[in-house]
Amino acid sequence: MRTKIQARTVKQPILPKVKEKKVSQKETKIINLAVHLEKLTAQLNDGRELSIPIDWFAKWWIEGVNAEKLRKYEIKRGENIYFPEIDEVLGIEVFIYGFDAPCE
């Protein structure tokens, strides 16, 4: 006598739909900047706070930079920070990718 074994399908659990707010890399923006004695800390719109040391300016051949010269700044479109005292621009890439960030 042959019995048929019925294949059981495993039902996936029903989960509530949760809308996660994901910010893509292109949508990531700088919303605030804090200038500390030895570092700059950028606050991003996705909740991250990323810091870079002020010493990096010397590695980029920009001499004589200190926290006092960086206190005045303008955030441009959330993508760049302009420092008028030294006439330099830092892109968001520097905070995200670090010292070897690609230039655009």
mmCIF file with all atom_site columns, C-alpha atoms in Angstrom:
data_model
loop_
_atom_site.group_PDB
_atom_site.id
_atom_site.type_symbol
_atom_site.label_atom_id
_atom_site.label_alt_id
_atom_site.label_comp_id
_atom_site.label_asym_id
_atom_site.label_entity_id
_atom_site.label_seq_id
_atom_site.pdbx_PDB_ins_code
_atom_site.Cartn_x
_atom_site.Cartn_y
_atom_site.Cartn_z
_atom_site.occupancy
_atom_site.B_iso_or_equiv
_atom_site.pdbx_formal_charge
_atom_site.auth_seq_id
_atom_site.auth_comp_id
_atom_site.auth_asym_id
_atom_site.auth_atom_id
_atom_site.pdbx_PDB_model_num
ATOM 1   C CA . MET A 1 1   ? 0.000  0.000  0.000  1.00 0.00 ? 1   MET A CA 1
ATOM 2   C CA . ARG A 1 2   ? 1.400  3.302  -1.054 1.00 0.00 ? 2   ARG A CA 1
ATOM 3   C CA . THR A 1 3   ? 0.740  6.425  0.943  1.00 0.00 ? 3   THR A CA 1
ATOM 4   C CA . LYS A 1 4   ? 1.092  9.813  -0.486 1.00 0.00 ? 4   LYS A CA 1
ATOM 5   C CA . ILE A 1 5   ? 3.121  12.232 1.526  1.00 0.00 ? 5   ILE A CA 1
ATOM 6   C CA . GLN A 1 6   ? 1.830  15.694 1.166  1.00 0.00 ? 6   GLN A CA 1
ATOM 7   C CA . ALA A 1 7   ? 4.465  18.319 0.829  1.00 0.00 ? 7   ALA A CA 1
ATOM 8   C CA . ARG A 1 8   ? 4.095  20.978 3.401  1.00 0.00 ? 8   ARG A CA 1
ATOM 9   C CA . THR A 1 9   ? 4.894  24.503 2.464  1.00 0.00 ? 9   THR A CA 1
ATOM 10  C CA . VAL A 1 10  ? 6.439  26.546 5.171  1.00 0.00 ? 10  VAL A CA 1
ATOM 11  C CA . LYS A 1 11  ? 4.666  29.812 5.463  1.00 0.00 ? 11  LYS A CA 1
ATOM 12  C CA . GLN A 1 12  ? 6.705  32.864 6.019  1.00 0.00 ? 12  GLN A CA 1
ATOM 13  C CA . PRO A 1 13  ? 5.779  34.827 9.129  1.00 0.00 ? 13  PRO A CA 1
ATOM 14  C CA . ILE A 1 14  ? 3.748  37.916 8.591  1.00 0.00 ? 14  ILE A CA 1
ATOM 15  C CA . LEU A 1 15  ? 5.745  40.872 9.723  1.00 0.00 ? 15  LEU A CA 1
ATOM 16  C CA . PRO A 1 16  ? 4.507  44.412 10.033 1.00 0.00 ? 16  PRO A CA 1
ATOM 17  C CA . LYS A 1 17  ? 5.775  46.666 7.320  1.00 0.00 ? 17  LYS A CA 1
ATOM 18  C CA . VAL A 1 18  ? 8.295  49.027 8.778  1.00 0.00 ? 18  VAL A CA 1
ATOM 19  C CA . LYS A 1 19  ? 9.438  51.952 6.754  1.00 0.00 ? 19  LYS A CA 1
ATOM 20  C CA . GLU A 1 20  ? 13.106 52.417 7.356  1.00 0.00 ? 20  GLU A CA 1
ATOM 21  C CA . LYS A 1 21  ? 14.507 55.759 6.463  1.00 0.00 ? 21  LYS A CA 1
ATOM 22  C CA . LYS A 1 22  ? 17.647 54.928 4.567  1.00 0.00 ? 22  LYS A CA 1
ATOM 23  C CA . VAL A 1 23  ? 19.793 57.751 3.346  1.00 0.00 ? 23  VAL A CA 1
ATOM 24  C CA . SER A 1 24  ? 21.740 56.930 0.224  1.00 0.00 ? 24  SER A CA 1
ATOM 25  C CA . GLN A 1 25  ? 25.329 58.036 -0.154 1.00 0.00 ? 25  GLN A CA 1
ATOM 26  C CA . LYS A 1 26  ? 24.293 60.783 -2.587 1.00 0.00 ? 26  LYS A CA 1
ATOM 27  C CA . GLU A 1 27  ? 21.688 62.072 -0.118 1.00 0.00 ? 27  GLU A CA 1
ATOM 28  C CA . THR A 1 28  ? 24.111 62.193 2.809  1.00 0.00 ? 28  THR A CA 1
ATOM 29  C CA . LYS A 1 29  ? 24.626 65.805 3.847  1.00 0.00 ? 29  LYS A CA 1
ATOM 30  C CA . ILE A 1 30  ? 26.598 67.714 6.447  1.00 0.00 ? 30  ILE A CA 1
ATOM 31  C CA . ILE A 1 31  ? 24.152 69.489 8.743  1.00 0.00 ? 31  ILE A CA 1
ATOM 32  C CA . ASN A 1 32  ? 26.549 70.843 11.361 1.00 0.00 ? 32  ASN A CA 1
ATOM 33  C CA . LEU A 1 33  ? 30.249 71.173 12.100 1.00 0.00 ? 33  LEU A CA 1
ATOM 34  C CA . ALA A 1 34  ? 32.024 71.365 15.443 1.00 0.00 ? 34  ALA A CA 1
ATOM 35  C CA . VAL A 1 35  ? 35.540 72.789 15.561 1.00 0.00 ? 35  VAL A CA 1
ATOM 36  C CA . HIS A 1 36  ? 37.576 71.346 18.423 1.00 0.00 ? 36  HIS A CA 1
ATOM 37  C CA . LEU A 1 37  ? 41.148 72.089 19.420 1.00 0.00 ? 37  LEU A CA 1
ATOM 38  C CA . GLU A 1 38  ? 42.594 69.146 17.447 1.00 0.00 ? 38  GLU A CA 1
ATOM 39  C CA . LYS A 1 39  ? 39.758 67.893 15.220 1.00 0.00 ? 39  LYS A CA 1
ATOM 40  C CA . LEU A 1 40  ? 36.722 68.782 13.127 1.00 0.00 ? 40  LEU A CA 1
ATOM 41  C CA . THR A 1 41  ? 33.507 66.825 13.713 1.00 0.00 ? 41  THR A CA 1
ATOM 42  C CA . ALA A 1 42  ? 30.823 66.801 11.030 1.00 0.00 ? 42  ALA A CA 1
ATOM 43  C CA . GLN A 1 43  ? 27.273 65.840 11.955 1.00 0.00 ? 43  GLN A CA 1
ATOM 44  C CA . LEU A 1 44  ? 25.526 64.134 9.038  1.00 0.00 ? 44  LEU A CA 1
ATOM 45  C CA . ASN A 1 45  ? 21.824 63.933 8.274  1.00 0.00 ? 45  ASN A CA 1
ATOM 46  C CA . ASP A 1 46  ? 21.872 60.142 8.712  1.00 0.00 ? 46  ASP A CA 1
ATOM 47  C CA . GLY A 1 47  ? 22.850 60.505 12.373 1.00 0.00 ? 47  GLY A CA 1
ATOM 48  C CA . ARG A 1 48  ? 26.587 59.863 12.078 1.00 0.00 ? 48  ARG A CA 1
ATOM 49  C CA . GLU A 1 49  ? 29.227 62.125 13.557 1.00 0.00 ? 49  GLU A CA 1
ATOM 50  C CA . LEU A 1 50  ? 32.558 61.820 11.774 1.00 0.00 ? 50  LEU A CA 1
ATOM 51  C CA . SER A 1 51  ? 35.797 63.480 12.806 1.00 0.00 ? 51  SER A CA 1
ATOM 52  C CA . ILE A 1 52  ? 39.074 64.274 11.109 1.00 0.00 ? 52  ILE A CA 1
ATOM 53  C CA . PRO A 1 53  ? 42.225 65.650 12.738 1.00 0.00 ? 53  PRO A CA 1
ATOM 54  C CA . ILE A 1 54  ? 43.183 69.243 12.008 1.00 0.00 ? 54  ILE A CA 1
ATOM 55  C CA . ASP A 1 55  ? 46.738 67.959 11.421 1.00 0.00 ? 55  ASP A CA 1
ATOM 56  C CA . TRP A 1 56  ? 45.548 66.596 8.058  1.00 0.00 ? 56  TRP A CA 1
ATOM 57  C CA . PHE A 1 57  ? 45.658 70.130 6.620  1.00 0.00 ? 57  PHE A CA 1
ATOM 58  C CA . ALA A 1 58  ? 49.470 70.067 6.940  1.00 0.00 ? 58  ALA A CA 1
ATOM 59  C CA . LYS A 1 59  ? 49.536 66.717 5.116  1.00 0.00 ? 59  LYS A CA 1
ATOM 60  C CA . TRP A 1 60  ? 47.598 68.418 2.310  1.00 0.00 ? 60  TRP A CA 1
ATOM 61  C CA . TRP A 1 61  ? 50.347 71.087 2.184  1.00 0.00 ? 61  TRP A CA 1
ATOM 62  C CA . ILE A 1 62  ? 48.185 73.735 3.844  1.00 0.00 ? 62  ILE A CA 1
ATOM 63  C CA . GLU A 1 63  ? 50.449 75.242 6.494  1.00 0.00 ? 63  GLU A CA 1
ATOM 64  C CA . GLY A 1 64  ? 49.579 77.259 9.585  1.00 0.00 ? 64  GLY A CA 1
ATOM 65  C CA . VAL A 1 65  ? 46.061 75.890 10.100 1.00 0.00 ? 65  VAL A CA 1
ATOM 66  C CA . ASN A 1 66  ? 44.712 75.788 13.628 1.00 0.00 ? 66  ASN A CA 1
ATOM 67  C CA . ALA A 1 67  ? 41.297 75.580 15.259 1.00 0.00 ? 67  ALA A CA 1
ATOM 68  C CA . GLU A 1 68  ? 41.015 79.364 15.506 1.00 0.00 ? 68  GLU A CA 1
ATOM 69  C CA . LYS A 1 69  ? 41.370 79.775 11.719 1.00 0.00 ? 69  LYS A CA 1
ATOM 70  C CA . LEU A 1 70  ? 38.661 77.152 11.165 1.00 0.00 ? 70  LEU A CA 1
ATOM 71  C CA . ARG A 1 71  ? 36.024 78.684 13.478 1.00 0.00 ? 71  ARG A CA 1
ATOM 72  C CA . LYS A 1 72  ? 34.502 80.654 10.602 1.00 0.00 ? 72  LYS A CA 1
ATOM 73  C CA . TYR A 1 73  ? 33.025 78.328 7.996  1.00 0.00 ? 73  TYR A CA 1
ATOM 74  C CA . GLU A 1 74  ? 30.137 77.982 5.555  1.00 0.00 ? 74  GLU A CA 1
ATOM 75  C CA . ILE A 1 75  ? 28.389 74.691 4.797  1.00 0.00 ? 75  ILE A CA 1
ATOM 76  C CA . LYS A 1 76  ? 27.608 74.650 1.065  1.00 0.00 ? 76  LYS A CA 1
ATOM 77  C CA . ARG A 1 77  ? 24.634 72.479 -0.012 1.00 0.00 ? 77  ARG A CA 1
ATOM 78  C CA . GLY A 1 78  ? 25.563 70.027 2.753  1.00 0.00 ? 78  GLY A CA 1
ATOM 79  C CA . GLU A 1 79  ? 28.374 68.731 0.544  1.00 0.00 ? 79  GLU A CA 1
ATOM 80  C CA . ASN A 1 80  ? 31.290 71.068 1.191  1.00 0.00 ? 80  ASN A CA 1
ATOM 81  C CA . ILE A 1 81  ? 32.621 73.223 3.991  1.00 0.00 ? 81  ILE A CA 1
ATOM 82  C CA . TYR A 1 82  ? 34.318 76.474 3.006  1.00 0.00 ? 82  TYR A CA 1
ATOM 83  C CA . PHE A 1 83  ? 36.818 78.051 5.415  1.00 0.00 ? 83  PHE A CA 1
ATOM 84  C CA . PRO A 1 84  ? 37.263 81.719 4.371  1.00 0.00 ? 84  PRO A CA 1
ATOM 85  C CA . GLU A 1 85  ? 40.195 82.396 6.753  1.00 0.00 ? 85  GLU A CA 1
ATOM 86  C CA . ILE A 1 86  ? 42.363 79.901 4.852  1.00 0.00 ? 86  ILE A CA 1
ATOM 87  C CA . ASP A 1 87  ? 40.400 79.963 1.562  1.00 0.00 ? 87  ASP A CA 1
ATOM 88  C CA . GLU A 1 88  ? 39.999 76.162 1.456  1.00 0.00 ? 88  GLU A CA 1
ATOM 89  C CA . VAL A 1 89  ? 37.097 73.772 0.882  1.00 0.00 ? 89  VAL A CA 1
ATOM 90  C CA . LEU A 1 90  ? 36.625 70.338 2.457  1.00 0.00 ? 90  LEU A CA 1
ATOM 91  C CA . GLY A 1 91  ? 34.226 67.928 0.814  1.00 0.00 ? 91  GLY A CA 1
ATOM 92  C CA . ILE A 1 92  ? 31.997 65.495 2.659  1.00 0.00 ? 92  ILE A CA 1
ATOM 93  C CA . GLU A 1 93  ? 34.107 62.711 1.135  1.00 0.00 ? 93  GLU A CA 1
ATOM 94  C CA . VAL A 1 94  ? 36.984 63.573 3.464  1.00 0.00 ? 94  VAL A CA 1
ATOM 95  C CA . PHE A 1 95  ? 34.811 62.813 6.486  1.00 0.00 ? 95  PHE A CA 1
ATOM 96  C CA . ILE A 1 96  ? 33.293 59.655 4.986  1.00 0.00 ? 96  ILE A CA 1
ATOM 97  C CA . TYR A 1 97  ? 36.348 58.094 3.311  1.00 0.00 ? 97  TYR A CA 1
ATOM 98  C CA . GLY A 1 98  ? 39.215 59.622 5.277  1.00 0.00 ? 98  GLY A CA 1
ATOM 99  C CA . PHE A 1 99  ? 42.548 61.070 4.262  1.00 0.00 ? 99  PHE A CA 1
ATOM 100 C CA . ASP A 1 100 ? 42.695 59.257 0.911  1.00 0.00 ? 100 ASP A CA 1
ATOM 101 C CA . ALA A 1 101 ? 39.229 60.377 -0.181 1.00 0.00 ? 101 ALA A CA 1
ATOM 102 C CA . PRO A 1 102 ? 38.937 60.943 -3.933 1.00 0.00 ? 102 PRO A CA 1
ATOM 103 C CA . CYS A 1 103 ? 38.821 64.534 -5.102 1.00 0.00 ? 103 CYS A CA 1
ATOM 104 C CA . GLU A 1 104 ? 35.824 65.535 -7.186 1.00 0.00 ? 104 GLU A CA 1
#
